[in-house]
Amino acid sequence: MRLYASIVSLLLAASSISAAPAKIAREVEKELPDGLPYPSPSELSLIEQAAHGTLPNGPAPPVVSNKGITNLKLIAFNELFEVAFFHELLTNITENVEGYRFTDSGDRDFVSRALKAILAQEELHAIRANNALVHFGQTPIEPCEYTFPVQDFDTAIKLASTFTDVVLGTLQDAVERFAIGGDFDLSREIASVIGNEGEQQGWFRIMQAHIPSELPFLTTSDLNFAFTAVQGFTVPGSCPNIDEIPLRTFEKLEIITPPKAESQNLTFSFNDPQDESEHLLWVTYVNQLNVPTVQPLHIISREGTRVEGSALFPYSDYELNGLTIAAVTKSDGPFSDVNTVAKWTLAGPGLIIID
Ligand SMILES: *[C@@H]1O[C@H](CO)[C@@H](O)[C@H](O)[C@H]1NC(C)=O
Ligand SMILES: *[C@@H]1O[C@H](CO)[C@@H](O)[C@H](O)[C@H]1NC(C)=O
């Protein structure tokens, strides 16, 4: 059981970071690596080597639907963020930044090798989406400046696992939108990428001592939720052409109570510039491919535009394992699917991961 042994030693290594001389946190790198977003042919071939594979080399489809273009823009926007994240994570490990040191050099080598491939694979996803936009006569999506709320390896992996869960849900929405638009070649391509992101997720989960496969049917999401979630990691005003992405940005939803695997009241906090909380509001939960469930939001306090409220998280009634997406909604539904939830959302997504 070499695999099991190496996982255990990895977990030990990550939690017993050595007390080597402290390195001052370096300047946050603003530039994306490897010539992104527009690598030269030689840079691209190095990326492909690091990714263990190539961009698809067949002809691109001649036409795309309008919904399909929005998909490609959101995918490029998200993948550029992932490139920035994995680049910074790998750099932190390579430069032995405090919080990113391993006691076992074998573990460090394996993690670095895995992250190098993930970074290059995400680079190819980003390049592919932007190439497709250019092919269809659209402006490619430009990267932003990013900031990540993590200071050590374990927290970084937990964050990677959280946003990968959102991506795995959102790409389901992208496939459906491509299907509605008749963009069948692109649907196949997204299915291929979903598998890649799922492989990454299995590894992120193992490093957190979770079993690798999360749910039989992964929680679904909506493009608008991913669009808002990614903006949580961008420096405001730093995204050159974000206004060309025709999606909604919701108010940020914070979950104050750490959720547990039991039914409990959770406290939520969000901004309410339009005083929507003077009317009734609800918290709607999306889990797996089930019909969303709705709970009344009880307002606790209002200070300026900041609102705090509580709502039941009905874990036990619905077995809300894996990712649950919470949203403060202006309607109590009933909602047939996640897209209808997004239409009525004021604040969200709140991300809850149990097990
Ligand atoms: C890299 O390390 C710096 C310094 O601790 C930290 O501020 C940053 O969030 C880290 N980034 C990632 C992706 O781990
Ligand atoms: C949640 O709060 C309500 C009152 O707002 C209370 O009646 C209910 O028992 C609480 N539920 C749990 C599981 O704590």
CSV table of C-alpha atoms and ligand atoms in Angstrom, one decimal:
chain,number,residue,atom,x,y,z
A,1,MET,CA,0.0,0.0,0.0
A,2,ARG,CA,2.6,2.5,-1.1
A,3,LEU,CA,-0.1,5.0,-2.1
A,4,TYR,CA,-1.7,4.9,1.3
A,5,ALA,CA,1.6,5.3,3.1
A,6,SER,CA,2.6,8.3,1.0
A,7,ILE,CA,-0.7,10.0,1.6
A,8,VAL,CA,-0.4,9.5,5.4
A,9,SER,CA,3.2,10.9,5.3
A,10,LEU,CA,2.0,13.8,3.2
A,11,LEU,CA,-0.7,14.7,5.7
A,12,LEU,CA,1.8,14.5,8.5
A,13,ALA,CA,4.3,16.6,6.6
A,14,ALA,CA,1.8,19.3,5.9
A,15,SER,CA,0.7,19.6,9.5
A,16,SER,CA,4.2,19.5,11.0
A,17,ILE,CA,5.7,22.3,9.0
A,18,SER,CA,9.4,22.7,10.0
A,19,ALA,CA,10.7,25.6,11.9
A,20,ALA,CA,13.3,26.6,9.2
A,21,PRO,CA,14.4,30.2,9.0
A,22,ALA,CA,11.4,32.4,8.2
A,23,LYS,CA,11.3,33.9,4.7
A,24,ILE,CA,9.6,37.3,4.4
A,25,ALA,CA,6.4,37.0,2.3
A,26,ARG,CA,7.5,38.1,-1.1
A,27,GLU,CA,5.8,40.6,-3.3
A,28,VAL,CA,2.6,39.1,-4.7
A,29,GLU,CA,3.2,38.4,-8.4
A,30,LYS,CA,0.9,40.2,-10.6
A,31,GLU,CA,1.9,38.6,-13.9
A,32,LEU,CA,0.5,35.3,-15.1
A,33,PRO,CA,3.2,32.7,-15.9
A,34,ASP,CA,4.3,31.2,-19.2
A,35,GLY,CA,3.3,34.2,-21.3
A,36,LEU,CA,-0.4,33.9,-20.5
A,37,PRO,CA,-2.9,35.0,-21.6
A,38,TYR,CA,-1.1,35.1,-25.0
A,39,PRO,CA,1.8,32.6,-25.0
A,40,SER,CA,4.1,32.5,-28.0
A,41,PRO,CA,4.3,29.2,-29.9
A,42,SER,CA,7.4,28.2,-28.0
A,43,GLU,CA,5.8,29.0,-24.7
A,44,LEU,CA,2.8,27.1,-25.7
A,45,SER,CA,4.8,24.0,-26.5
A,46,LEU,CA,6.5,24.2,-23.0
A,47,ILE,CA,3.0,24.4,-21.4
A,48,GLU,CA,1.8,21.4,-23.4
A,49,GLN,CA,4.8,19.4,-22.2
A,50,ALA,CA,4.2,20.4,-18.6
A,51,ALA,CA,0.4,19.6,-19.0
A,52,HIS,CA,1.3,16.1,-20.3
A,53,GLY,CA,-0.9,16.8,-23.3
A,54,THR,CA,-2.0,19.2,-26.0
A,55,LEU,CA,-4.8,21.6,-27.0
A,56,PRO,CA,-7.3,19.8,-29.2
A,57,ASN,CA,-5.9,20.1,-32.7
A,58,GLY,CA,-8.9,19.5,-34.8
A,59,PRO,CA,-10.9,22.3,-36.5
A,60,ALA,CA,-13.0,24.4,-34.3
A,61,PRO,CA,-16.8,24.4,-34.9
A,62,PRO,CA,-17.9,27.1,-37.5
A,63,VAL,CA,-20.6,28.6,-35.4
A,64,VAL,CA,-21.6,29.1,-31.7
A,65,SER,CA,-24.8,30.3,-30.0
A,66,ASN,CA,-25.0,33.5,-28.0
A,67,LYS,CA,-25.3,31.4,-24.8
A,68,GLY,CA,-22.3,29.5,-25.9
A,69,ILE,CA,-20.2,32.7,-26.1
A,70,THR,CA,-21.2,33.6,-22.5
A,71,ASN,CA,-20.1,30.1,-21.5
A,72,LEU,CA,-16.7,30.7,-23.1
A,73,LYS,CA,-16.3,34.1,-21.5
A,74,LEU,CA,-17.1,32.7,-18.0
A,75,ILE,CA,-14.8,29.7,-18.5
A,76,ALA,CA,-11.9,32.0,-19.6
A,77,PHE,CA,-12.6,34.3,-16.6
A,78,ASN,CA,-12.6,31.4,-14.2
A,79,GLU,CA,-9.6,29.5,-15.7
A,80,LEU,CA,-7.4,32.6,-15.7
A,81,PHE,CA,-8.1,32.9,-11.9
A,82,GLU,CA,-7.2,29.3,-11.4
A,83,VAL,CA,-4.0,29.8,-13.3
A,84,ALA,CA,-3.1,32.7,-11.0
A,85,PHE,CA,-3.9,30.6,-7.9
A,86,PHE,CA,-2.0,27.5,-8.8
A,87,HIS,CA,1.0,29.5,-10.0
A,88,GLU,CA,1.1,31.3,-6.7
A,89,LEU,CA,0.7,28.1,-4.7
A,90,LEU,CA,3.4,26.3,-6.6
A,91,THR,CA,5.7,29.4,-6.2
A,92,ASN,CA,5.1,29.4,-2.5
A,93,ILE,CA,6.2,25.7,-2.3
A,94,THR,CA,9.2,26.2,-4.6
A,95,GLU,CA,10.4,29.2,-2.6
A,96,ASN,CA,9.8,27.5,0.8
A,97,VAL,CA,7.6,30.3,2.0
A,98,GLU,CA,6.6,29.8,5.7
A,99,GLY,CA,3.5,27.6,5.8
A,100,TYR,CA,4.4,25.9,2.6
A,101,ARG,CA,7.4,23.8,3.7
A,102,PHE,CA,7.4,20.0,3.8
A,103,THR,CA,9.4,17.9,6.2
A,104,ASP,CA,9.7,15.0,3.6
A,105,SER,CA,11.4,15.9,0.4
A,106,GLY,CA,9.6,13.1,-1.4
A,107,ASP,CA,6.2,14.6,-0.5
A,108,ARG,CA,7.4,18.0,-1.6
A,109,ASP,CA,8.5,16.6,-5.0
A,110,PHE,CA,5.2,14.7,-5.6
A,111,VAL,CA,3.1,17.8,-4.7
A,112,SER,CA,5.2,20.0,-6.9
A,113,ARG,CA,5.0,17.6,-9.8
A,114,ALA,CA,1.2,17.3,-9.4
A,115,LEU,CA,0.7,21.1,-9.1
A,116,LYS,CA,2.9,21.7,-12.1
A,117,ALA,CA,0.7,19.5,-14.3
A,118,ILE,CA,-2.5,21.1,-12.8
A,119,LEU,CA,-1.2,24.6,-13.5
A,120,ALA,CA,-0.3,23.8,-17.1
A,121,GLN,CA,-3.6,22.0,-17.6
A,122,GLU,CA,-5.5,25.0,-16.3
A,123,GLU,CA,-3.4,27.2,-18.6
A,124,LEU,CA,-4.5,25.1,-21.6
A,125,HIS,CA,-8.2,25.4,-20.5
A,126,ALA,CA,-7.8,29.2,-20.3
A,127,ILE,CA,-6.0,29.4,-23.7
A,128,ARG,CA,-8.6,27.1,-25.3
A,129,ALA,CA,-11.6,29.2,-24.2
A,130,ASN,CA,-9.9,32.5,-25.3
A,131,ASN,CA,-8.9,31.0,-28.6
A,132,ALA,CA,-12.4,29.9,-29.2
A,133,LEU,CA,-13.7,33.5,-28.4
A,134,VAL,CA,-11.2,34.9,-30.9
A,135,HIS,CA,-12.2,32.2,-33.5
A,136,PHE,CA,-15.9,33.3,-33.1
A,137,GLY,CA,-14.9,37.0,-33.5
A,138,GLN,CA,-15.1,38.0,-29.8
A,139,THR,CA,-12.6,39.8,-27.7
A,140,PRO,CA,-10.7,37.4,-25.4
A,141,ILE,CA,-11.1,37.8,-21.6
A,142,GLU,CA,-8.2,39.6,-19.9
A,143,PRO,CA,-6.8,38.5,-16.5
A,144,CYS,CA,-7.4,40.5,-13.4
A,145,GLU,CA,-5.2,41.1,-10.3
A,146,TYR,CA,-6.0,38.4,-7.7
A,147,THR,CA,-5.7,38.0,-4.0
A,148,PHE,CA,-6.2,34.8,-2.1
A,149,PRO,CA,-7.2,34.5,1.6
A,150,VAL,CA,-4.7,31.8,2.4
A,151,GLN,CA,-1.4,31.7,4.3
A,152,ASP,CA,-0.5,28.0,4.4
A,153,PHE,CA,-0.6,24.8,2.3
A,154,ASP,CA,-3.6,23.1,4.1
A,155,THR,CA,-5.8,26.2,3.8
A,156,ALA,CA,-4.7,26.7,0.1
A,157,ILE,CA,-5.8,23.1,-0.7
A,158,LYS,CA,-9.1,23.6,1.1
A,159,LEU,CA,-9.7,26.7,-1.0
A,160,ALA,CA,-8.7,24.8,-4.2
A,161,SER,CA,-11.2,22.1,-3.3
A,162,THR,CA,-14.0,24.6,-2.6
A,163,PHE,CA,-13.6,26.5,-5.9
A,164,THR,CA,-13.1,23.3,-7.8
A,165,ASP,CA,-16.4,22.1,-6.4
A,166,VAL,CA,-18.1,25.3,-7.7
A,167,VAL,CA,-16.4,24.7,-11.1
A,168,LEU,CA,-17.6,21.1,-11.2
A,169,GLY,CA,-21.2,22.4,-10.7
A,170,THR,CA,-20.9,25.3,-13.1
A,171,LEU,CA,-19.5,23.3,-16.0
A,172,GLN,CA,-22.8,21.3,-15.7
A,173,ASP,CA,-24.6,24.5,-16.4
A,174,ALA,CA,-22.2,25.3,-19.3
A,175,VAL,CA,-22.9,22.0,-20.9
A,176,GLU,CA,-26.6,22.5,-20.7
A,177,ARG,CA,-26.4,26.0,-22.1
A,178,PHE,CA,-24.2,24.7,-25.0
A,179,ALA,CA,-26.8,21.9,-25.5
A,180,ILE,CA,-29.6,24.4,-25.7
A,181,GLY,CA,-27.7,26.5,-28.2
A,182,GLY,CA,-26.9,23.4,-30.3
A,183,ASP,CA,-23.1,23.7,-29.6
A,184,PHE,CA,-22.5,20.0,-29.5
A,185,ASP,CA,-18.8,20.0,-30.2
A,186,LEU,CA,-18.2,22.3,-27.3
A,187,SER,CA,-20.4,20.2,-25.0
A,188,ARG,CA,-18.1,17.2,-25.6
A,189,GLU,CA,-15.1,19.4,-24.8
A,190,ILE,CA,-16.6,20.5,-21.5
A,191,ALA,CA,-17.3,16.9,-20.6
A,192,SER,CA,-13.6,16.2,-21.1
A,193,VAL,CA,-12.6,19.1,-18.9
A,194,ILE,CA,-15.1,18.1,-16.2
A,195,GLY,CA,-13.3,14.8,-15.9
A,196,ASN,CA,-9.9,16.6,-15.5
A,197,GLU,CA,-11.2,18.9,-12.8
A,198,GLY,CA,-12.8,15.9,-11.0
A,199,GLU,CA,-9.4,14.1,-11.0
A,200,GLN,CA,-7.9,17.2,-9.4
A,201,GLN,CA,-10.7,17.3,-6.9
A,202,GLY,CA,-10.2,13.7,-5.8
A,203,TRP,CA,-6.6,14.5,-5.0
A,204,PHE,CA,-7.5,17.7,-3.1
A,205,ARG,CA,-10.0,15.7,-1.1
A,206,ILE,CA,-7.5,13.0,-0.2
A,207,MET,CA,-5.1,15.6,1.1
A,208,GLN,CA,-7.9,16.8,3.5
A,209,ALA,CA,-8.5,13.2,4.7
A,210,HIS,CA,-11.8,13.0,2.8
A,211,ILE,CA,-12.7,10.0,0.6
A,212,PRO,CA,-11.8,11.0,-3.0
A,213,SER,CA,-15.3,10.8,-4.6
A,214,GLU,CA,-17.7,13.3,-3.0
A,215,LEU,CA,-21.2,12.5,-4.2
A,216,PRO,CA,-22.9,10.2,-6.8
A,217,PHE,CA,-24.3,13.3,-8.6
A,218,LEU,CA,-22.1,16.4,-8.0
A,219,THR,CA,-23.9,19.5,-6.8
A,220,THR,CA,-24.9,21.7,-9.7
A,221,SER,CA,-24.4,25.4,-10.0
A,222,ASP,CA,-25.2,28.4,-12.3
A,223,LEU,CA,-22.8,30.5,-14.3
A,224,ASN,CA,-23.8,33.6,-12.4
A,225,PHE,CA,-22.9,32.0,-9.0
A,226,ALA,CA,-19.4,31.2,-10.4
A,227,PHE,CA,-19.0,34.7,-11.8
A,228,THR,CA,-19.7,36.2,-8.4
A,229,ALA,CA,-17.5,33.7,-6.6
A,230,VAL,CA,-14.5,34.3,-8.7
A,231,GLN,CA,-14.8,38.1,-8.2
A,232,GLY,CA,-14.3,37.3,-4.5
A,233,PHE,CA,-10.6,36.7,-5.4
A,234,THR,CA,-10.1,39.7,-7.8
A,235,VAL,CA,-8.9,43.1,-6.8
A,236,PRO,CA,-11.9,45.4,-7.4
A,237,GLY,CA,-11.5,47.4,-10.6
A,238,SER,CA,-8.6,45.3,-11.9
A,239,CYS,CA,-10.5,43.2,-14.5
A,240,PRO,CA,-10.0,45.0,-17.8
A,241,ASN,CA,-13.0,43.7,-19.7
A,242,ILE,CA,-15.2,42.0,-17.1
A,243,ASP,CA,-18.1,44.2,-18.3
A,244,GLU,CA,-18.1,42.2,-21.5
A,245,ILE,CA,-19.3,39.1,-19.6
A,246,PRO,CA,-23.1,39.3,-19.6
A,247,LEU,CA,-23.7,37.7,-16.2
A,248,ARG,CA,-25.0,39.0,-12.9
A,249,THR,CA,-22.9,39.7,-9.8
A,250,PHE,CA,-24.8,39.1,-6.6
A,251,GLU,CA,-24.0,40.6,-3.1
A,252,LYS,CA,-21.4,38.6,-1.3
A,253,LEU,CA,-22.9,36.1,1.2
A,254,GLU,CA,-20.9,35.2,4.3
A,255,ILE,CA,-21.7,32.2,6.4
A,256,ILE,CA,-20.7,33.1,10.0
A,257,THR,CA,-21.5,29.8,11.7
A,258,PRO,CA,-19.2,26.9,10.8
A,259,PRO,CA,-21.6,24.3,9.4
A,260,LYS,CA,-21.7,20.8,10.9
A,261,ALA,CA,-23.2,17.5,9.7
A,262,GLU,CA,-26.5,18.1,11.5
A,263,SER,CA,-29.6,20.3,11.2
A,264,GLN,CA,-28.7,23.7,12.7
A,265,ASN,CA,-29.4,27.4,12.4
A,266,LEU,CA,-26.7,29.2,10.4
A,267,THR,CA,-26.0,32.9,10.7
A,268,PHE,CA,-25.5,34.7,7.4
A,269,SER,CA,-24.2,38.2,6.7
A,270,PHE,CA,-24.6,40.2,3.5
A,271,ASN,CA,-24.8,43.7,2.0
A,272,ASP,CA,-28.3,45.0,1.2
A,273,PRO,CA,-28.0,48.3,-0.6
A,274,GLN,CA,-31.6,48.3,-1.8
A,275,ASP,CA,-33.1,47.5,1.6
A,276,GLU,CA,-34.6,44.2,0.4
A,277,SER,CA,-34.5,43.0,3.9
A,278,GLU,CA,-37.5,45.2,4.8
A,279,HIS,CA,-39.5,42.5,2.9
A,280,LEU,CA,-39.4,38.8,3.5
A,281,LEU,CA,-36.3,37.0,2.4
A,282,TRP,CA,-35.4,33.3,2.3
A,283,VAL,CA,-32.3,31.1,2.2
A,284,THR,CA,-32.4,28.6,-0.6
A,285,TYR,CA,-30.1,25.6,-0.7
A,286,VAL,CA,-28.9,23.7,-3.8
A,287,ASN,CA,-27.4,20.3,-3.2
A,288,GLN,CA,-26.6,17.5,-5.7
A,289,LEU,CA,-29.2,17.4,-8.5
A,290,ASN,CA,-32.1,17.7,-6.1
A,291,VAL,CA,-34.9,20.3,-6.1
A,292,PRO,CA,-33.7,23.4,-4.1
A,293,THR,CA,-35.0,23.7,-0.6
A,294,VAL,CA,-36.1,27.0,0.9
A,295,GLN,CA,-36.0,28.2,4.5
A,296,PRO,CA,-37.2,31.6,5.9
A,297,LEU,CA,-34.4,34.1,6.8
A,298,HIS,CA,-34.9,35.6,10.3
A,299,ILE,CA,-33.3,39.1,10.3
A,300,ILE,CA,-31.1,39.5,13.4
A,301,SER,CA,-29.6,43.0,12.8
A,302,ARG,CA,-29.2,45.7,10.3
A,303,GLU,CA,-26.3,48.2,10.5
A,304,GLY,CA,-26.2,50.6,7.5
A,305,THR,CA,-26.5,48.3,4.5
A,306,ARG,CA,-25.1,45.3,6.4
A,307,VAL,CA,-27.6,42.6,7.3
A,308,GLU,CA,-27.3,39.6,9.6
A,309,GLY,CA,-29.9,36.9,9.6
A,310,SER,CA,-30.3,33.2,10.5
A,311,ALA,CA,-31.9,30.3,8.7
A,312,LEU,CA,-32.2,26.6,9.3
A,313,PHE,CA,-29.7,24.4,7.4
A,314,PRO,CA,-31.8,21.3,7.2
A,315,TYR,CA,-28.9,18.8,6.9
A,316,SER,CA,-30.7,15.8,8.4
A,317,ASP,CA,-33.9,16.1,6.4
A,318,TYR,CA,-32.1,16.1,3.0
A,319,GLU,CA,-28.7,14.5,3.7
A,320,LEU,CA,-26.9,17.6,2.6
A,321,ASN,CA,-23.5,16.1,2.0
A,322,GLY,CA,-20.7,17.4,-0.2
A,323,LEU,CA,-21.2,20.9,-1.7
A,324,THR,CA,-24.3,22.9,-0.8
A,325,ILE,CA,-24.8,26.3,-2.5
A,326,ALA,CA,-26.7,28.7,-0.3
A,327,ALA,CA,-28.4,31.9,-1.6
A,328,VAL,CA,-30.5,34.6,0.0
A,329,THR,CA,-33.5,34.8,-2.3
A,330,LYS,CA,-36.3,37.3,-2.8
A,331,SER,CA,-38.8,34.5,-3.3
A,332,ASP,CA,-39.7,31.3,-1.5
A,333,GLY,CA,-40.1,29.5,-4.8
A,334,PRO,CA,-40.8,26.7,-5.2
A,335,PHE,CA,-37.8,26.6,-7.4
A,336,SER,CA,-37.5,23.8,-10.0
A,337,ASP,CA,-33.7,24.2,-10.5
A,338,VAL,CA,-30.6,26.2,-9.8
A,339,ASN,CA,-31.1,28.7,-12.6
A,340,THR,CA,-34.4,29.8,-11.2
A,341,VAL,CA,-32.7,30.2,-7.8
A,342,ALA,CA,-30.1,32.5,-9.4
A,343,LYS,CA,-32.8,34.6,-11.0
A,344,TRP,CA,-34.2,35.4,-7.6
A,345,THR,CA,-30.9,35.7,-5.7
A,346,LEU,CA,-29.9,38.8,-3.8
A,347,ALA,CA,-26.8,37.4,-2.1
A,348,GLY,CA,-24.8,34.3,-2.8
A,349,PRO,CA,-23.2,31.8,-3.3
A,350,GLY,CA,-22.5,30.7,0.2
A,351,LEU,CA,-20.5,27.6,0.0
A,352,ILE,CA,-21.0,24.8,2.5
A,353,ILE,CA,-19.0,21.5,2.2
A,354,ILE,CA,-19.8,18.7,4.5
A,355,ASP,CA,-17.5,15.7,4.2
B,1,LIG,C1,1.4,32.4,-1.0
B,1,LIG,O1,2.1,32.9,0.1
B,1,LIG,C2,1.8,34.3,0.5
B,1,LIG,C3,2.6,34.6,1.7
B,1,LIG,O2,2.3,33.8,2.8
B,1,LIG,C4,0.3,34.4,0.7
B,1,LIG,O3,-0.1,35.7,1.1
B,1,LIG,C5,-0.5,33.9,-0.5
B,1,LIG,O4,-1.9,34.0,-0.2
B,1,LIG,C6,-0.1,32.5,-0.8
B,1,LIG,N1,-0.8,32.1,-2.0
B,1,LIG,C7,-1.3,30.8,-2.2
B,1,LIG,C8,-2.1,30.6,-3.4
B,1,LIG,O5,-1.2,29.9,-1.4
B,2,LIG,C1,-33.6,27.4,14.8
B,2,LIG,O1,-34.2,28.6,15.3
B,2,LIG,C2,-35.6,28.6,15.5
B,2,LIG,C3,-36.0,30.0,16.0
B,2,LIG,O2,-35.6,31.0,15.1
B,2,LIG,C4,-35.9,27.5,16.5
B,2,LIG,O3,-37.3,27.5,16.7
B,2,LIG,C5,-35.4,26.2,16.1
B,2,LIG,O4,-35.5,25.2,17.1
B,2,LIG,C6,-33.9,26.3,15.8
B,2,LIG,N1,-33.4,25.0,15.2
B,2,LIG,C7,-32.3,24.4,15.5
B,2,LIG,C8,-32.1,23.1,14.8
B,2,LIG,O5,-31.5,24.8,16.3
